[in-house]
Amino acid sequence: MTPNKPETPETPIQEKTNLLGMTLAELEAFFLQLGEKKFRAAQVMKWMHHRCAASFDEMTDLSKKLREKLQTCAEVRPPKVVLEDISSDGTRKWVLEVGDGSHVETVLIPAGGNRRTLCVSSQVGCSLDCSFCSTGKQGFQRNLTPAEIIGQVWVAQKSFGPRKDSGNRPVTNVVMMGMGEPLMNYQPVLSAMQIMLEDNGYGISKRRVTVSTSGLVPQLDKLGDEIDVSLAISLHAPNDELRNQLVPINKKYPIHELIAACQRYLKKCGDSREVTIEYTLMAGINDQQEHALELARILKPLPCKINLIPFNPFPHSGYERPSRNQVMRFQNWLHEQGYSAPIRTTRGDDIDAACGQLVGRVQDKTRRSARYAEERIPAALVDSNWPSAG
Ligand code: SAH
Ligand code: SF4
């Protein structure tokens, strides 16, 4: 009888470093640590983000030795696409697997000319529980990593084929308006946006990358110190009493503090810029003349434009979309106060692509979704001029 072989102690499998979510500075540090030259960082970044390479074998201007070395300790791992849907109007939607049976969505919306806006998710679910938001009602599972955030841009670009040297750009604009509150996942979102702006990354202009927030004041101040991107604020109400009900984070950072933070943010931007104010219209809640007048009044000190979003219904939300006439009336009241206030129109209906409230699937550890556990009926609401940055 042969004696049993002694069990060899299991050596822990070392996780490879995913280079996809690294900023230029982080990649440079990575190569220096490997004993390689710093310029390799820009080279590898271009392979990943310009040419959508996901394996080191494709990176033919790296020596074979370096490629082999990279293979042992690093990888380029984009999120796994479980569904790609292309609508008859050109809108494309991807469902990405992010572990634990959860999914997030990203949507690319053609917006006239050569412009294509990608709506990017920052978290799986959201903890802020805005009363009218289907993402909020799903609870919060986890933050996305930088690779999962920039990976959404990677996936969208890949679906068009790699960016050509001619400058062909499948994604011209990015809005952080998918699932989640970007400023609750500050550092990964910042890194991903740096890669969007970086020439060796996606080279998108700073005016065409927009972060949308429900209003986290300290993070907004920090953001203005660290990056220069366009800003959208989910306001939805012209006074604290109403906003406290719709956007609970308002109890912590009331409207006057938020507007002051926006003013500080604009001051830090390198050029003349406006904040986009998002205002979701809910029947009988915030769609009356008094609301329009109060809105115009409180926004006077802030250089801004207003986007009107008719409420996008989902079961048991407790809210209704106002009639078309009421939406037009609201727009008119704002016109009279000097605001053009475009209304977002429906796009990508046939694939349930609703930028601003992508649904995905969240494993709700907070059990919040149990209260709303019904099928959702998303509809897409995106104006062809929205967002009008750039
Ligand atoms: N958390 C961020 C970004 C994601 S939500 C934020 O709140 O800004 C993107 C936009 O869609 C926000 O303005 C949000 O208020 C809006 N939105 C959410 N649910 C909606 C619904 N049911 N109908 C219309 N707009 C909605
Ligand atoms: Fe979160 Fe934005 Fe939805 Fe509020 S509106 S719950 S902040 S995703």
Short mmCIF file of C-alpha atoms and ligand atoms in Angstrom, two decimals:
data_model
loop_
_atom_site.label_atom_id
_atom_site.label_comp_id
_atom_site.label_asym_id
_atom_site.label_seq_id
_atom_site.Cartn_x
_atom_site.Cartn_y
_atom_site.Cartn_z
CA MET A 1 0.00 0.00 0.00
CA THR A 2 1.38 3.34 -0.91
CA PRO A 3 1.36 5.72 1.98
CA ASN A 4 -0.84 8.73 1.68
CA LYS A 5 1.04 11.66 0.34
CA PRO A 6 1.43 14.31 3.02
CA GLU A 7 -0.84 17.19 2.23
CA THR A 8 1.05 20.19 1.00
CA PRO A 9 -0.07 23.34 2.75
CA GLU A 10 -2.15 25.36 0.33
CA THR A 11 -0.30 28.36 -0.94
CA PRO A 12 -2.69 31.27 -1.10
CA ILE A 13 -3.50 32.21 -4.68
CA GLN A 14 -2.22 35.68 -5.14
CA GLU A 15 -4.77 37.90 -6.79
CA LYS A 16 -3.53 39.60 -9.90
CA THR A 17 -3.61 43.37 -10.02
CA ASN A 18 -6.31 44.59 -12.38
CA LEU A 19 -4.70 47.39 -14.40
CA LEU A 20 -7.95 48.55 -16.02
CA GLY A 21 -9.02 50.87 -13.19
CA MET A 22 -5.61 52.44 -12.58
CA THR A 23 -4.93 56.10 -13.22
CA LEU A 24 -1.76 57.09 -15.07
CA ALA A 25 -0.02 57.95 -11.78
CA GLU A 26 -0.99 54.59 -10.26
CA LEU A 27 0.18 52.68 -13.32
CA GLU A 28 3.48 54.55 -13.31
CA ALA A 29 4.01 53.58 -9.68
CA PHE A 30 3.11 50.00 -10.55
CA PHE A 31 5.73 49.78 -13.33
CA LEU A 32 8.42 51.43 -11.22
CA GLN A 33 7.73 48.89 -8.49
CA LEU A 34 8.16 46.12 -11.06
CA GLY A 35 11.58 47.56 -11.91
CA GLU A 36 10.33 48.80 -15.27
CA LYS A 37 10.39 52.21 -16.92
CA LYS A 38 7.65 54.71 -16.09
CA PHE A 39 6.69 55.29 -19.74
CA ARG A 40 5.30 51.74 -19.92
CA ALA A 41 2.28 53.09 -18.06
CA ALA A 42 1.15 55.35 -20.91
CA GLN A 43 1.84 52.56 -23.40
CA VAL A 44 -0.30 50.02 -21.54
CA MET A 45 -3.02 52.59 -20.87
CA LYS A 46 -3.36 53.26 -24.59
CA TRP A 47 -3.62 49.55 -25.30
CA MET A 48 -6.37 49.15 -22.74
CA HIS A 49 -8.41 52.28 -23.36
CA HIS A 50 -7.74 53.28 -26.98
CA ARG A 51 -7.60 49.81 -28.46
CA CYS A 52 -9.72 47.87 -25.96
CA ALA A 53 -6.98 45.28 -25.39
CA ALA A 54 -7.81 42.86 -22.60
CA SER A 55 -4.73 40.66 -22.84
CA PHE A 56 -1.02 41.42 -22.69
CA ASP A 57 -0.45 39.27 -25.79
CA GLU A 58 -2.05 41.99 -27.89
CA MET A 59 0.41 44.61 -26.61
CA THR A 60 2.95 43.96 -29.32
CA ASP A 61 5.20 46.92 -28.61
CA LEU A 62 6.07 45.47 -25.19
CA SER A 63 8.92 42.95 -25.15
CA LYS A 64 7.93 39.31 -24.84
CA LYS A 65 9.75 39.20 -21.51
CA LEU A 66 7.76 42.09 -20.11
CA ARG A 67 4.49 40.61 -21.34
CA GLU A 68 5.31 37.34 -19.59
CA LYS A 69 6.22 39.20 -16.43
CA LEU A 70 2.93 41.11 -16.52
CA GLN A 71 1.00 37.90 -17.03
CA THR A 72 2.26 36.52 -13.74
CA CYS A 73 1.15 39.44 -11.59
CA ALA A 74 -1.39 41.53 -13.49
CA GLU A 75 -4.48 41.35 -15.65
CA VAL A 76 -6.85 43.56 -17.62
CA ARG A 77 -10.28 42.51 -16.41
CA PRO A 78 -13.36 44.39 -17.62
CA PRO A 79 -16.75 43.63 -16.05
CA LYS A 80 -18.59 40.66 -17.52
CA VAL A 81 -21.33 41.60 -19.97
CA VAL A 82 -24.42 39.43 -19.55
CA LEU A 83 -26.61 41.30 -22.00
CA GLU A 84 -26.16 43.77 -24.82
CA ASP A 85 -29.30 45.36 -26.20
CA ILE A 86 -29.49 47.69 -29.18
CA SER A 87 -32.61 49.78 -29.61
CA SER A 88 -34.09 50.80 -32.95
CA ASP A 89 -33.24 54.44 -32.14
CA GLY A 90 -29.55 53.56 -31.70
CA THR A 91 -29.56 53.46 -27.88
CA ARG A 92 -27.42 50.62 -26.53
CA LYS A 93 -27.70 49.07 -23.12
CA TRP A 94 -25.39 46.64 -21.34
CA VAL A 95 -26.15 44.62 -18.24
CA LEU A 96 -22.97 43.86 -16.32
CA GLU A 97 -22.45 41.20 -13.71
CA VAL A 98 -20.88 42.52 -10.54
CA GLY A 99 -20.93 39.46 -8.27
CA ASP A 100 -23.41 38.05 -5.74
CA GLY A 101 -26.07 37.80 -8.43
CA SER A 102 -26.17 41.60 -8.74
CA HIS A 103 -26.16 43.51 -11.97
CA VAL A 104 -25.68 47.11 -12.98
CA GLU A 105 -26.58 48.73 -16.24
CA THR A 106 -24.94 51.23 -18.49
CA VAL A 107 -26.61 52.96 -21.43
CA LEU A 108 -25.25 54.74 -24.48
CA ILE A 109 -27.59 57.32 -25.95
CA PRO A 110 -27.04 58.86 -29.38
CA ALA A 111 -27.69 62.58 -29.10
CA GLY A 112 -27.51 64.08 -32.55
CA GLY A 113 -24.46 64.64 -34.75
CA ASN A 114 -21.60 62.47 -33.64
CA ARG A 115 -22.47 62.82 -29.99
CA ARG A 116 -23.02 59.72 -27.88
CA THR A 117 -23.62 59.99 -24.16
CA LEU A 118 -22.85 57.09 -21.84
CA CYS A 119 -24.78 56.90 -18.60
CA VAL A 120 -22.50 55.24 -16.04
CA SER A 121 -23.34 53.54 -12.71
CA SER A 122 -21.24 54.11 -9.59
CA GLN A 123 -22.75 51.76 -7.01
CA VAL A 124 -24.79 48.58 -6.82
CA GLY A 125 -28.01 50.12 -5.48
CA CYS A 126 -27.96 53.30 -3.41
CA SER A 127 -28.21 54.02 0.29
CA LEU A 128 -29.75 57.48 0.07
CA ASP A 129 -33.35 56.34 -0.37
CA CYS A 130 -34.83 59.22 -2.36
CA SER A 131 -38.56 58.58 -2.22
CA PHE A 132 -39.16 58.66 -6.01
CA CYS A 133 -36.14 56.64 -7.16
CA SER A 134 -36.29 52.96 -8.08
CA THR A 135 -32.55 52.49 -7.45
CA GLY A 136 -32.97 53.89 -3.95
CA LYS A 137 -35.83 51.49 -3.34
CA GLN A 138 -33.60 48.52 -4.11
CA GLY A 139 -31.33 49.27 -1.17
CA PHE A 140 -27.55 49.31 -1.24
CA GLN A 141 -25.21 46.43 -1.87
CA ARG A 142 -21.75 47.78 -2.54
CA ASN A 143 -19.58 50.36 -4.20
CA LEU A 144 -18.23 49.66 -7.67
CA THR A 145 -14.46 49.49 -8.07
CA PRO A 146 -12.62 51.90 -10.41
CA ALA A 147 -12.23 49.01 -12.90
CA GLU A 148 -15.99 48.35 -12.80
CA ILE A 149 -16.75 52.04 -13.35
CA ILE A 150 -14.27 52.74 -16.16
CA GLY A 151 -15.05 49.22 -17.42
CA GLN A 152 -18.47 50.52 -18.47
CA VAL A 153 -16.80 52.99 -20.83
CA TRP A 154 -14.49 50.20 -22.00
CA VAL A 155 -17.45 47.92 -22.78
CA ALA A 156 -19.32 50.65 -24.67
CA GLN A 157 -16.27 51.55 -26.73
CA LYS A 158 -15.50 47.91 -27.44
CA SER A 159 -18.96 47.37 -28.87
CA PHE A 160 -18.09 49.89 -31.62
CA GLY A 161 -14.62 48.48 -32.18
CA PRO A 162 -11.44 50.12 -30.92
CA ARG A 163 -10.93 53.82 -31.22
CA LYS A 164 -9.11 54.54 -34.47
CA ASP A 165 -6.14 56.85 -34.74
CA SER A 166 -8.47 59.05 -36.80
CA GLY A 167 -9.99 60.12 -33.49
CA ASN A 168 -13.26 58.22 -33.90
CA ARG A 169 -14.87 58.25 -30.46
CA PRO A 170 -17.79 55.95 -29.71
CA VAL A 171 -18.30 57.69 -26.35
CA THR A 172 -18.16 61.49 -26.55
CA ASN A 173 -19.93 62.33 -23.26
CA VAL A 174 -20.26 60.60 -19.91
CA VAL A 175 -22.87 61.29 -17.25
CA MET A 176 -22.54 59.68 -13.82
CA MET A 177 -26.30 59.21 -13.67
CA GLY A 178 -26.74 55.46 -13.64
CA MET A 179 -27.24 53.48 -10.47
CA GLY A 180 -25.89 54.91 -7.25
CA GLU A 181 -24.71 58.17 -5.76
CA PRO A 182 -21.26 58.89 -7.22
CA LEU A 183 -20.10 61.04 -4.32
CA MET A 184 -20.87 58.23 -1.85
CA ASN A 185 -18.19 56.24 -3.72
CA TYR A 186 -15.82 59.14 -3.97
CA GLN A 187 -12.31 57.80 -4.65
CA PRO A 188 -13.19 55.10 -7.22
CA VAL A 189 -15.43 57.55 -9.09
CA LEU A 190 -12.66 60.17 -9.05
CA SER A 191 -10.12 57.66 -10.41
CA ALA A 192 -12.51 56.54 -13.14
CA MET A 193 -13.21 60.15 -14.16
CA GLN A 194 -9.47 60.85 -14.27
CA ILE A 195 -9.10 57.99 -16.75
CA MET A 196 -12.02 59.39 -18.80
CA LEU A 197 -10.22 62.76 -19.08
CA GLU A 198 -6.69 61.40 -19.49
CA ASP A 199 -5.33 61.50 -23.07
CA ASN A 200 -3.90 58.00 -22.70
CA GLY A 201 -7.34 56.97 -21.43
CA TYR A 202 -10.50 58.16 -23.18
CA GLY A 203 -9.48 61.79 -23.71
CA ILE A 204 -13.01 63.12 -23.13
CA SER A 205 -13.19 66.86 -22.52
CA LYS A 206 -13.84 67.96 -18.94
CA ARG A 207 -17.05 69.73 -20.00
CA ARG A 208 -18.38 66.45 -21.34
CA VAL A 209 -17.96 64.43 -18.18
CA THR A 210 -20.78 65.19 -15.75
CA VAL A 211 -21.11 64.05 -12.18
CA SER A 212 -24.68 64.03 -10.88
CA THR A 213 -25.28 64.24 -7.15
CA SER A 214 -28.16 64.50 -4.75
CA GLY A 215 -26.03 66.99 -2.84
CA LEU A 216 -23.24 65.77 -0.59
CA VAL A 217 -21.69 69.10 0.33
CA PRO A 218 -18.29 68.08 1.83
CA GLN A 219 -17.57 65.70 -1.06
CA LEU A 220 -18.58 68.38 -3.53
CA ASP A 221 -16.03 70.76 -2.03
CA LYS A 222 -13.37 68.06 -2.18
CA LEU A 223 -14.26 67.22 -5.77
CA GLY A 224 -13.79 70.83 -6.85
CA ASP A 225 -10.28 70.74 -5.39
CA GLU A 226 -9.33 67.54 -7.20
CA ILE A 227 -10.90 67.51 -10.64
CA ASP A 228 -12.65 69.84 -13.07
CA VAL A 229 -15.76 68.16 -14.50
CA SER A 230 -19.31 69.35 -15.13
CA LEU A 231 -21.80 69.21 -12.31
CA ALA A 232 -25.48 68.24 -12.17
CA ILE A 233 -27.53 68.60 -8.99
CA SER A 234 -30.65 66.54 -8.33
CA LEU A 235 -32.70 69.28 -6.72
CA HIS A 236 -36.34 68.29 -7.37
CA ALA A 237 -37.80 70.73 -4.84
CA PRO A 238 -37.57 74.48 -4.28
CA ASN A 239 -37.71 74.43 -0.46
CA ASP A 240 -36.32 72.36 2.39
CA GLU A 241 -39.67 71.20 3.68
CA LEU A 242 -40.47 69.43 0.42
CA ARG A 243 -36.90 68.39 -0.42
CA ASN A 244 -36.52 66.73 3.00
CA GLN A 245 -39.33 64.38 1.96
CA LEU A 246 -38.06 63.67 -1.55
CA VAL A 247 -34.30 63.67 -1.05
CA PRO A 248 -33.61 62.76 2.60
CA ILE A 249 -29.92 63.79 2.44
CA ASN A 250 -31.33 67.34 2.35
CA LYS A 251 -31.88 67.11 6.11
CA LYS A 252 -28.11 66.97 6.48
CA TYR A 253 -27.23 69.43 3.71
CA PRO A 254 -30.12 71.86 3.17
CA ILE A 255 -30.69 73.77 -0.05
CA HIS A 256 -28.87 77.00 0.87
CA GLU A 257 -25.75 75.02 1.82
CA LEU A 258 -25.96 73.04 -1.40
CA ILE A 259 -26.28 76.16 -3.55
CA ALA A 260 -23.33 77.73 -1.75
CA ALA A 261 -21.30 74.56 -2.44
CA CYS A 262 -22.24 74.77 -6.14
CA GLN A 263 -21.06 78.38 -6.24
CA ARG A 264 -17.75 77.37 -4.68
CA TYR A 265 -17.46 74.51 -7.17
CA LEU A 266 -18.03 76.80 -10.15
CA LYS A 267 -15.40 79.22 -8.88
CA LYS A 268 -12.84 76.41 -8.97
CA CYS A 269 -13.66 75.43 -12.58
CA GLY A 270 -11.13 76.69 -15.07
CA ASP A 271 -13.71 78.36 -17.35
CA SER A 272 -17.20 79.82 -17.27
CA ARG A 273 -19.49 76.94 -16.45
CA GLU A 274 -23.07 76.38 -15.37
CA VAL A 275 -24.49 73.78 -13.04
CA THR A 276 -27.28 71.59 -14.43
CA ILE A 277 -30.26 71.47 -12.10
CA GLU A 278 -32.30 68.28 -12.44
CA TYR A 279 -35.93 68.64 -11.50
CA THR A 280 -38.12 65.53 -11.64
CA LEU A 281 -41.77 66.56 -11.93
CA MET A 282 -44.26 64.61 -9.82
CA ALA A 283 -47.99 65.27 -10.15
CA GLY A 284 -49.38 67.41 -7.36
CA ILE A 285 -46.10 67.27 -5.44
CA ASN A 286 -43.67 69.77 -6.98
CA ASP A 287 -45.31 70.75 -10.30
CA GLN A 288 -47.36 73.81 -9.35
CA GLN A 289 -46.78 77.45 -10.26
CA GLU A 290 -45.69 78.30 -6.72
CA HIS A 291 -42.93 75.68 -7.07
CA ALA A 292 -41.73 77.07 -10.41
CA LEU A 293 -41.60 80.62 -9.04
CA GLU A 294 -39.83 79.56 -5.87
CA LEU A 295 -37.38 77.49 -7.90
CA ALA A 296 -36.52 80.43 -10.15
CA ARG A 297 -36.09 82.64 -7.09
CA ILE A 298 -33.72 80.34 -5.17
CA LEU A 299 -31.61 79.66 -8.27
CA LYS A 300 -31.02 83.35 -9.07
CA PRO A 301 -27.58 83.49 -7.44
CA LEU A 302 -26.38 80.36 -9.26
CA PRO A 303 -25.29 80.22 -12.92
CA CYS A 304 -27.35 77.21 -14.00
CA LYS A 305 -29.69 75.59 -16.47
CA ILE A 306 -32.70 73.51 -15.46
CA ASN A 307 -33.59 70.08 -16.90
CA LEU A 308 -37.19 68.97 -16.38
CA ILE A 309 -37.70 65.22 -16.04
CA PRO A 310 -41.29 63.97 -15.97
CA PHE A 311 -41.41 61.34 -13.22
CA ASN A 312 -40.64 57.86 -14.49
CA PRO A 313 -43.21 55.62 -12.78
CA PHE A 314 -42.56 52.29 -11.09
CA PRO A 315 -44.97 50.18 -9.05
CA HIS A 316 -45.77 51.30 -5.50
CA SER A 317 -43.74 54.45 -5.86
CA GLY A 318 -46.71 56.47 -4.64
CA TYR A 319 -46.05 59.15 -7.27
CA GLU A 320 -47.49 59.93 -10.67
CA ARG A 321 -46.15 61.60 -13.75
CA PRO A 322 -47.88 64.94 -14.41
CA SER A 323 -49.89 65.33 -17.62
CA ARG A 324 -48.08 66.60 -20.68
CA ASN A 325 -49.99 69.86 -20.36
CA GLN A 326 -48.91 70.34 -16.78
CA VAL A 327 -45.27 69.70 -17.72
CA MET A 328 -45.57 72.33 -20.48
CA ARG A 329 -47.20 74.78 -18.09
CA PHE A 330 -44.37 74.27 -15.60
CA GLN A 331 -41.86 74.85 -18.36
CA ASN A 332 -43.68 78.04 -19.34
CA TRP A 333 -43.62 79.42 -15.82
CA LEU A 334 -39.86 78.90 -15.85
CA HIS A 335 -39.60 80.49 -19.32
CA GLU A 336 -41.30 83.59 -17.91
CA GLN A 337 -38.59 83.69 -15.27
CA GLY A 338 -35.83 83.48 -17.92
CA TYR A 339 -35.07 79.73 -17.86
CA SER A 340 -35.35 77.60 -21.02
CA ALA A 341 -35.75 74.37 -18.98
CA PRO A 342 -35.72 71.59 -21.63
CA ILE A 343 -37.89 68.53 -21.02
CA ARG A 344 -36.25 65.14 -21.45
CA THR A 345 -37.98 63.05 -24.06
CA THR A 346 -38.21 59.29 -24.35
CA ARG A 347 -35.40 57.29 -25.94
CA GLY A 348 -34.59 53.60 -26.10
CA ASP A 349 -38.06 52.54 -24.96
CA ASP A 350 -37.84 49.14 -26.60
CA ILE A 351 -34.87 48.13 -24.46
CA ASP A 352 -35.93 49.73 -21.17
CA ALA A 353 -33.03 52.12 -21.19
CA ALA A 354 -33.73 54.85 -18.68
CA CYS A 355 -30.65 56.89 -17.99
CA GLY A 356 -30.96 58.44 -14.58
CA GLN A 357 -32.71 55.47 -13.16
CA LEU A 358 -31.14 52.33 -14.46
CA VAL A 359 -32.56 49.35 -12.73
CA GLY A 360 -30.06 46.51 -12.66
CA ARG A 361 -30.49 43.86 -10.01
CA VAL A 362 -29.29 44.37 -6.47
CA GLN A 363 -28.95 41.84 -3.72
CA ASP A 364 -30.51 44.02 -1.10
CA LYS A 365 -28.75 43.48 2.19
CA THR A 366 -30.81 46.22 3.81
CA ARG A 367 -34.11 44.47 2.99
CA ARG A 368 -35.40 47.79 1.76
CA SER A 369 -36.52 46.26 -1.48
CA ALA A 370 -38.88 43.91 0.34
CA ARG A 371 -41.17 46.90 0.71
CA TYR A 372 -41.12 47.48 -3.00
CA ALA A 373 -40.59 43.97 -4.31
CA GLU A 374 -42.54 44.30 -7.50
CA GLU A 375 -41.70 44.24 -11.13
CA ARG A 376 -40.46 47.57 -12.44
CA ILE A 377 -41.57 49.37 -15.55
CA PRO A 378 -38.75 51.59 -16.65
CA ALA A 379 -39.17 53.94 -19.58
CA ALA A 380 -36.42 56.01 -21.08
CA LEU A 381 -36.44 59.73 -20.59
CA VAL A 382 -33.62 61.46 -22.29
CA ASP A 383 -33.78 64.67 -24.20
CA SER A 384 -31.67 64.80 -27.32
CA ASN A 385 -30.01 67.93 -25.91
CA TRP A 386 -29.30 66.34 -22.60
CA PRO A 387 -26.88 66.72 -21.05
CA SER A 388 -25.95 69.76 -23.06
CA ALA A 389 -22.42 70.03 -21.70
CA GLY A 390 -19.92 70.53 -24.48
N1 SAH B 1 -27.46 59.55 -7.39
C1 SAH B 1 -27.26 60.55 -8.36
C2 SAH B 1 -27.18 60.02 -9.78
C3 SAH B 1 -28.14 58.93 -10.19
S1 SAH B 1 -29.83 59.32 -10.33
C4 SAH B 1 -28.30 61.63 -8.23
O1 SAH B 1 -29.25 61.45 -7.49
O2 SAH B 1 -28.11 62.67 -8.85
C5 SAH B 1 -29.86 60.30 -11.82
C6 SAH B 1 -31.09 61.23 -11.93
O3 SAH B 1 -32.33 60.52 -12.14
C7 SAH B 1 -31.29 62.05 -10.66
O4 SAH B 1 -31.58 63.38 -10.97
C8 SAH B 1 -32.48 61.37 -10.05
O5 SAH B 1 -33.09 62.21 -9.14
C9 SAH B 1 -33.32 61.03 -11.26
N2 SAH B 1 -34.37 60.04 -10.99
C10 SAH B 1 -34.34 59.03 -10.12
N3 SAH B 1 -35.50 58.35 -10.12
C11 SAH B 1 -36.30 58.94 -11.03
C12 SAH B 1 -37.64 58.69 -11.50
N4 SAH B 1 -38.37 57.69 -11.03
N5 SAH B 1 -38.12 59.50 -12.45
C13 SAH B 1 -37.36 60.50 -12.96
N6 SAH B 1 -36.12 60.79 -12.55
C14 SAH B 1 -35.58 60.02 -11.59
FE1 SF4 B 2 -29.55 57.43 -4.87
FE2 SF4 B 2 -29.67 59.32 -6.79
FE3 SF4 B 2 -31.64 57.50 -6.50
FE4 SF4 B 2 -31.34 59.38 -4.65
S1 SF4 B 2 -31.90 59.72 -6.82
S2 SF4 B 2 -31.69 57.20 -4.25
S3 SF4 B 2 -29.13 59.60 -4.60
S4 SF4 B 2 -29.55 57.09 -7.09
#
